[in-house]
Tab-separated table of C-alpha atoms in Angstrom:
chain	number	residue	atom	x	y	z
A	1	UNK	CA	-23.821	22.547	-0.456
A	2	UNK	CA	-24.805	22.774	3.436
A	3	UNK	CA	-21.399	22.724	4.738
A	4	UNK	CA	-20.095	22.929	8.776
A	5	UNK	CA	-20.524	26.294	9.674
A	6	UNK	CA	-16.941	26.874	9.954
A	7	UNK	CA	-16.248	26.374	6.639
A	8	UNK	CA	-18.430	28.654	5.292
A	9	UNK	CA	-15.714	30.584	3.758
A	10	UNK	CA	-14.235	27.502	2.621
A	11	UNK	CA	-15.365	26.751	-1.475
A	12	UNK	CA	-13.857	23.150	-2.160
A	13	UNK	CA	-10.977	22.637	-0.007
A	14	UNK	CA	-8.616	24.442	1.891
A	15	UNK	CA	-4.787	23.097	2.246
A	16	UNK	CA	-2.990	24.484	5.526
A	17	UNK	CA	0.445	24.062	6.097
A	18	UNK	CA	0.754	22.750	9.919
A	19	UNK	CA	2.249	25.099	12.850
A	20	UNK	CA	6.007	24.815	13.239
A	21	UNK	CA	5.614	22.015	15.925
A	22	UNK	CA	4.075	19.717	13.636
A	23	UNK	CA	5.713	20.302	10.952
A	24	UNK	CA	8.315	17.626	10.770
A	25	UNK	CA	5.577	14.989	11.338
A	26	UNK	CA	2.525	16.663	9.150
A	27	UNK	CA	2.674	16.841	6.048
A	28	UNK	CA	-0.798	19.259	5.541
A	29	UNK	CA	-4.122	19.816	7.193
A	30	UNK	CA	-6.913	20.001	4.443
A	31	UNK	CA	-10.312	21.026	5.014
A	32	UNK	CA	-13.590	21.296	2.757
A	33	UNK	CA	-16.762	19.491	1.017
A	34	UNK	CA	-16.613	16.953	-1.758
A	35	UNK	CA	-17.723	18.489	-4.998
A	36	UNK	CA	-18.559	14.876	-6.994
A	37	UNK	CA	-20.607	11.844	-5.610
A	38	UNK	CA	-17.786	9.372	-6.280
A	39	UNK	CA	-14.346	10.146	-5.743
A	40	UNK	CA	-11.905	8.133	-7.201
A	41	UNK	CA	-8.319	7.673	-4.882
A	42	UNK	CA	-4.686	6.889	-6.245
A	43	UNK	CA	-2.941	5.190	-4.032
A	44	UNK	CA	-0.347	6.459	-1.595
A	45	UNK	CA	2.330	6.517	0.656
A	46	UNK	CA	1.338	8.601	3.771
A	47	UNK	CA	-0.807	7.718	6.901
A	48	UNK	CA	-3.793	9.685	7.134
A	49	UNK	CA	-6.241	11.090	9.622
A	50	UNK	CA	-9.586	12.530	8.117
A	51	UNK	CA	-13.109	13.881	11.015
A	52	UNK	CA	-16.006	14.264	9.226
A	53	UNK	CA	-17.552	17.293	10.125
A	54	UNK	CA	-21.042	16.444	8.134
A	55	UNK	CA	-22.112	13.595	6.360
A	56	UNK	CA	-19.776	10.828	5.210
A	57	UNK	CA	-18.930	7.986	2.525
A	58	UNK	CA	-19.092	4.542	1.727
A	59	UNK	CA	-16.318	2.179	0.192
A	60	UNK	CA	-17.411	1.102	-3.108
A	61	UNK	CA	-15.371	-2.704	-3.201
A	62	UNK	CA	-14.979	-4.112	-6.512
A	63	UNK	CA	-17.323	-7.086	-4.859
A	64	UNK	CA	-20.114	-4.901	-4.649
A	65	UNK	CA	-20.222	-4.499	-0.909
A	66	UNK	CA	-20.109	-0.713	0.403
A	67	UNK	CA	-18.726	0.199	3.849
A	68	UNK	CA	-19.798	2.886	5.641
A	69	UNK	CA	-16.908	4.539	6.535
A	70	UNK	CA	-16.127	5.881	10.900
A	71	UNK	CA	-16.809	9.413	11.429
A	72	UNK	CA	-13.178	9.659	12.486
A	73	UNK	CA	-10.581	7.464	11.038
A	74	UNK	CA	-7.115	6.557	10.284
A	75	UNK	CA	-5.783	4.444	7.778
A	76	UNK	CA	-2.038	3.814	6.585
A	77	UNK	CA	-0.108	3.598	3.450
A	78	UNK	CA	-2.554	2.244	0.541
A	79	UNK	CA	-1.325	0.332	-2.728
A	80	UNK	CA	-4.158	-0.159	-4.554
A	81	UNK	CA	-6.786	2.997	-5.712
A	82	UNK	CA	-10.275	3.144	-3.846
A	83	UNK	CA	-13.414	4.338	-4.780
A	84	UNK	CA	-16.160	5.996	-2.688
A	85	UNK	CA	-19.370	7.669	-2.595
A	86	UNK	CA	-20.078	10.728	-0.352
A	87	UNK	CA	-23.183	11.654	1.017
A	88	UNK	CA	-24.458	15.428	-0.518
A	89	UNK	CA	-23.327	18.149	1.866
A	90	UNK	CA	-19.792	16.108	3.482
A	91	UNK	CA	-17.674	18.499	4.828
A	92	UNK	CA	-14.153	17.040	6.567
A	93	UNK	CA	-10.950	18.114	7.892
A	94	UNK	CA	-7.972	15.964	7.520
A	95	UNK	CA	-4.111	15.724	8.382
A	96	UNK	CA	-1.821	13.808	6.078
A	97	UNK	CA	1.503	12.372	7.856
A	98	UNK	CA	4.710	12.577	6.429
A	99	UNK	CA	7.159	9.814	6.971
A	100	UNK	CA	7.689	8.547	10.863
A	101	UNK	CA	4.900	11.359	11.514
A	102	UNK	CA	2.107	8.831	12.468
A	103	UNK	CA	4.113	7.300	15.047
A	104	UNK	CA	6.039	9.873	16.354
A	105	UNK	CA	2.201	11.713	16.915
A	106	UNK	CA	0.633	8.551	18.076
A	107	UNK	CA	3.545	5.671	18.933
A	108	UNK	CA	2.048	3.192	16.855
A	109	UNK	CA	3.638	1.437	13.924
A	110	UNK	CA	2.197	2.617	11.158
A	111	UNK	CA	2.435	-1.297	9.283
A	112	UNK	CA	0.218	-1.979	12.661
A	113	UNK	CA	-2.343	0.021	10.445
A	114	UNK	CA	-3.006	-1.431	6.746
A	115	UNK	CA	-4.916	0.220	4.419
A	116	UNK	CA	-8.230	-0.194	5.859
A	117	UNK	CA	-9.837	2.306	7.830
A	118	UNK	CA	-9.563	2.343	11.355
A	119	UNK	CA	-11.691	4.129	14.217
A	120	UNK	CA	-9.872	6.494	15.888
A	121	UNK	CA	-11.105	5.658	18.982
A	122	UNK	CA	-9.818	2.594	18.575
A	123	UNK	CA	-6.523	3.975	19.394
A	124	UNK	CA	-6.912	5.889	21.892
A	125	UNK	CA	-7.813	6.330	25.589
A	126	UNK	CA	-11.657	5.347	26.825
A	127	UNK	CA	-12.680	9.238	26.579
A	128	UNK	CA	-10.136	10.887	24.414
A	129	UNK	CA	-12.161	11.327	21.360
A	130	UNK	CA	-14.681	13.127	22.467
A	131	UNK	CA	-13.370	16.204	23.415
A	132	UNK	CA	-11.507	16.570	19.953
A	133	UNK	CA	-15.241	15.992	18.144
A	134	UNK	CA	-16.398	18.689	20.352
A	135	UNK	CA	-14.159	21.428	19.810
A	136	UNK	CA	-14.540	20.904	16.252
A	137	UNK	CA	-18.036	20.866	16.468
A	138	UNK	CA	-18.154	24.142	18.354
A	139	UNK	CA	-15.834	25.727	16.081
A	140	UNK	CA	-17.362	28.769	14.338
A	141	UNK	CA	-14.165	29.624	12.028
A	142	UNK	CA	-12.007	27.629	9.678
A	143	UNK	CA	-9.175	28.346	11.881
A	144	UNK	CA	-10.567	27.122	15.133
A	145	UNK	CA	-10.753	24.024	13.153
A	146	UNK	CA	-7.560	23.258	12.211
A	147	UNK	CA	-6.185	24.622	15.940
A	148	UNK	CA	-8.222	21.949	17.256
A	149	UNK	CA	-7.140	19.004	15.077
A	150	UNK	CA	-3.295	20.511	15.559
A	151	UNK	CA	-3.548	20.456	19.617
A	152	UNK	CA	-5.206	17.185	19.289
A	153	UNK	CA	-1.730	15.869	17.071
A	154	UNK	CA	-0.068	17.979	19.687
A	155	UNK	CA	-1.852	16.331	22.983
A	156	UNK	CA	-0.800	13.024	21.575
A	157	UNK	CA	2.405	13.664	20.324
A	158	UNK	CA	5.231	11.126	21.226
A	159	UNK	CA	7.473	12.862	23.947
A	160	UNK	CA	11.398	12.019	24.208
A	161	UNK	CA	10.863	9.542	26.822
A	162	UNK	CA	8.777	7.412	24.567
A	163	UNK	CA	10.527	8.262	21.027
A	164	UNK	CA	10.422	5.160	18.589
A	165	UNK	CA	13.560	4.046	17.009
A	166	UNK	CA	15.186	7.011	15.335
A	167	UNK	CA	14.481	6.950	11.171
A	168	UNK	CA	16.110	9.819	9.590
A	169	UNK	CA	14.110	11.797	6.659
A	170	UNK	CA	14.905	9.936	3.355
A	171	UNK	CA	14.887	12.121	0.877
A	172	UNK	CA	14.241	10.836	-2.766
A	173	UNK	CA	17.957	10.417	-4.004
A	174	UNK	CA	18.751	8.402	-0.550
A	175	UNK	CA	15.680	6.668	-1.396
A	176	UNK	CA	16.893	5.203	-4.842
A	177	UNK	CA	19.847	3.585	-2.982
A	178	UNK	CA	20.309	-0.524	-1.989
A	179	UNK	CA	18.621	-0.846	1.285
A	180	UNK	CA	22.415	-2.599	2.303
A	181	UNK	CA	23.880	0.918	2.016
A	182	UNK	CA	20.851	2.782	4.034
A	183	UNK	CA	21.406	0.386	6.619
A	184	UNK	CA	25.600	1.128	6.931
A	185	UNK	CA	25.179	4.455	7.315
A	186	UNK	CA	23.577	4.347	9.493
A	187	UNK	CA	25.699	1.565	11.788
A	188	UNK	CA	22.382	-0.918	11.303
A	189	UNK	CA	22.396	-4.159	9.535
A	190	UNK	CA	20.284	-4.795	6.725
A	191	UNK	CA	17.241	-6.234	8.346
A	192	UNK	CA	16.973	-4.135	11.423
A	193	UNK	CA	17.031	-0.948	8.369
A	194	UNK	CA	13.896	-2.992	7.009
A	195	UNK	CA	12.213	-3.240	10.472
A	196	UNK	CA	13.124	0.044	11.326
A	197	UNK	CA	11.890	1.469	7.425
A	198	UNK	CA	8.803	-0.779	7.893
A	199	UNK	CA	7.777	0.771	11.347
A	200	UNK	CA	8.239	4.525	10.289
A	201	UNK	CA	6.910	4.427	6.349
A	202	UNK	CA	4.569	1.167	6.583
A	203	UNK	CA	5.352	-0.443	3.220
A	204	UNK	CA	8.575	-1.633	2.065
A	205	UNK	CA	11.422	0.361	0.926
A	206	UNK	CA	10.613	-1.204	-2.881
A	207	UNK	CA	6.546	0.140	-2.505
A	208	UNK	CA	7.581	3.401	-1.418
A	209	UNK	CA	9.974	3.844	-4.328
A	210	UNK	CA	7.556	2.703	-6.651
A	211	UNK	CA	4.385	5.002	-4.939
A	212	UNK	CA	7.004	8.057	-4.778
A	213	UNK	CA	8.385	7.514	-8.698
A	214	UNK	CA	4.143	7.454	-9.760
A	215	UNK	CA	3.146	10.058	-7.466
A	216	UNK	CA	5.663	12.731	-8.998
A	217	UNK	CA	4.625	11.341	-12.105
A	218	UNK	CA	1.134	12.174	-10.858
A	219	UNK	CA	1.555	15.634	-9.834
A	220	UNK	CA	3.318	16.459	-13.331
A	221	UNK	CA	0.404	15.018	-15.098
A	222	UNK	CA	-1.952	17.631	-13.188
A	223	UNK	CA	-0.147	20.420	-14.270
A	224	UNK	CA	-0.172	19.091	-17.808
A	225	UNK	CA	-2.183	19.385	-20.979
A	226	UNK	CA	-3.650	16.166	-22.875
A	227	UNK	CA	-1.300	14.442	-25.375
A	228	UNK	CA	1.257	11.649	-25.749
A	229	UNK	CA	4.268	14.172	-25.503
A	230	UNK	CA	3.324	14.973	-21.497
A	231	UNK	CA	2.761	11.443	-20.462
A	232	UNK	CA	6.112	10.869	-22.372
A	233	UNK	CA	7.375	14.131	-20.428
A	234	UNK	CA	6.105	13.196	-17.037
A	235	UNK	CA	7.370	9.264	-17.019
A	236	UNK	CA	10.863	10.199	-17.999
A	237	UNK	CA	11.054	13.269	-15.339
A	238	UNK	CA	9.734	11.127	-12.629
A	239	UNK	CA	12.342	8.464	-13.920
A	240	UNK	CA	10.729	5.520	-15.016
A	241	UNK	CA	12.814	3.857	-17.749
A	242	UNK	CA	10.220	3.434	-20.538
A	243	UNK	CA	6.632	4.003	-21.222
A	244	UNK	CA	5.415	0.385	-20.412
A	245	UNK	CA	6.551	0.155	-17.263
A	246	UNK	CA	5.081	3.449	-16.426
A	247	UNK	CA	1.921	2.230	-17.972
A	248	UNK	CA	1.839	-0.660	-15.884
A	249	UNK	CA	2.754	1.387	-12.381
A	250	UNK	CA	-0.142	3.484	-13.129
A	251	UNK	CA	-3.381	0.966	-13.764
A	252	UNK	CA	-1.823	-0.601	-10.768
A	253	UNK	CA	-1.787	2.401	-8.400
A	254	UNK	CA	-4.494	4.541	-10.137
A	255	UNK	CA	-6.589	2.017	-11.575
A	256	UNK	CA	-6.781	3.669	-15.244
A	257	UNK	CA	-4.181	4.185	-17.656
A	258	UNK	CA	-2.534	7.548	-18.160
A	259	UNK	CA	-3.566	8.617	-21.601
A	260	UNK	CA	-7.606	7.431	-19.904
A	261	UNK	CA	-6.699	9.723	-16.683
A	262	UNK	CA	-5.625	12.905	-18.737
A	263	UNK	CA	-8.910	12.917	-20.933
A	264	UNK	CA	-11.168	12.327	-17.926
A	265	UNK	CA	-9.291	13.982	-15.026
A	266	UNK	CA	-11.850	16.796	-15.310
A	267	UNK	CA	-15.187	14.797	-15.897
A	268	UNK	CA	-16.409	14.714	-12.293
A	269	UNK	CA	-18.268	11.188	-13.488
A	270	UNK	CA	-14.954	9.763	-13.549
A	271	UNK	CA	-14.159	10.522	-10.036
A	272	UNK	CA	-11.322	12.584	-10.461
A	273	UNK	CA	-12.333	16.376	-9.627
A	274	UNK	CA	-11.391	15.926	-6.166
A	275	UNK	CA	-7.598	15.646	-7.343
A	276	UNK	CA	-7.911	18.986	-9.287
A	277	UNK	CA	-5.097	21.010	-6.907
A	278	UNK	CA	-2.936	24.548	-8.211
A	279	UNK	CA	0.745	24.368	-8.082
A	280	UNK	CA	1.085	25.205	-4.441
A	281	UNK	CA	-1.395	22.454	-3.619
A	282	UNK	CA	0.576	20.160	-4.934
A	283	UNK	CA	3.656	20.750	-3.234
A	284	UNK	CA	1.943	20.818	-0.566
A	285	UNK	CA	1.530	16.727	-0.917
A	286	UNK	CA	4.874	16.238	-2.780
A	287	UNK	CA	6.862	18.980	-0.709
């Protein structure tokens, strides 16, 4: 695979924790080539920011249509899977948001986003892109990379002057509680909690329960063997109260069912090798 020559010491993918600064808005930094043609996406919670360094991909819509995806895009929380087809040789680097992240680093909304891609440039300054596609262009190692996409996040960070409503971090036990009882802790009423949820997470509090129950459902599957016992395991440790409902949470979000997933998570056909991550990958996405 002819890959950016930064990443020549790069094999599939490299996940990168962010520098300290970043770190309560970034989630990761990952950077790499696609090993399959088609990759096959779950859906998910967090914002996202993905360069292509080389190449690119299409949308594959379940019309038939493909879009060619930007070179450098954005695109919010997604609820239904995607598929899409990579051109041989993409390389990319990428930064995945964590909660409030996207608009503390840019001051947008992230429900202003939806789940369709959109041009960076779009949201930005005539003349702030390019200087961002240029360092990363000139970059010769994987770490100049990732320093340029982290003082680009940096550059356009939110300062206190400008800081959106304050959100504090939900973890996942807050997260299971009625919305009425988020909001009176924190002195709010109901419905400004909702607008307030809405701005920093971009789906409703419901959705991101739902995407955060299947997605540590998810990441125990990947660690698993085939069988009925794990999917068993990995519905009732991610706390869904029976198998059907888990079932149906899963075609929804992944677009397959779970015993389908575990037999073909390794048949690159199917889509799935991109998802293939060790144990410290994964936290690195569920951390």
């Amino acid at each position: 695979m002819l890959l950016h020559p930064a990443l020549n010491d790069v094999s599939l993918r490299t996940i990168i924790l962010p520098r300290q600064e970043l770190a309560p808005f970034v989630r990761n930094i990952m950077l790499g080539g696609f090993p399959s043609v088609e990759v096959h996406l779950p859906a998910r919670t967090d914002p996202q920011l993905v360069v292509y360094l080389r190449g690119g991909s299409v949308v594959l819509r379940e019309d038939g249509r493909e879009e060619r995806l930007p070179q450098a895009f954005v695109t919010g929380p997604v609820l239904e899977p995607g598929r899409f087809r990579t051109e041989a040789g993409t390389c990319f680097i990428s930064a995945t948001f964590r909660p409030s992240g996207f608009l503390h680093c840019f001051g947008i909304p992230v429900n202003l986003l939806g789940p369709d891609p959109v041009p960076l440039d779009s949201l930005l300054a005539p003349g702030e892109m390019l200087p961002l596609l240029d360092r990363l262009h000139r970059a010769r190692r994987s770490r100049d990379l990732v320093a340029a996409l982290e003082s680009f996040l940096l550059r356009t960070h939110v300062g206190a002057d400008r800081a959106p409503p304050f959100l504090p971090v939900l973890g996942a036990e807050r997260l299971l509680r009625p919305a009425a009882e988020l909001a009176a802790s924190l002195d709010l009423s109901t419905r400004q909690f909702e607008r307030r949820f809405l701005m920093h997470h971009g789906l409703p509090l419901r959705d991101v329960r739902r995407l955060a129950r299947l997605s540590m459902a998810l990441a125990l599957l990947m660690r698993s063997q085939p069988g009925a016992a794990s999917l068993a395991a990995a519905a009732h440790d991610a706390g869904y109260v029976d198998q059907p409902h888990f079932n149906r949470d899963f075609r929804q979000f992944v677009g397959d069912t779970p015993a389908s997933f575990l037999r073909r998570r390794f048949d690159s056909g199917a889509g799935y090798g991109f998802w293939q991550m060790d144990s410290e990958e994964l936290r690195a996405f569920t951390g």
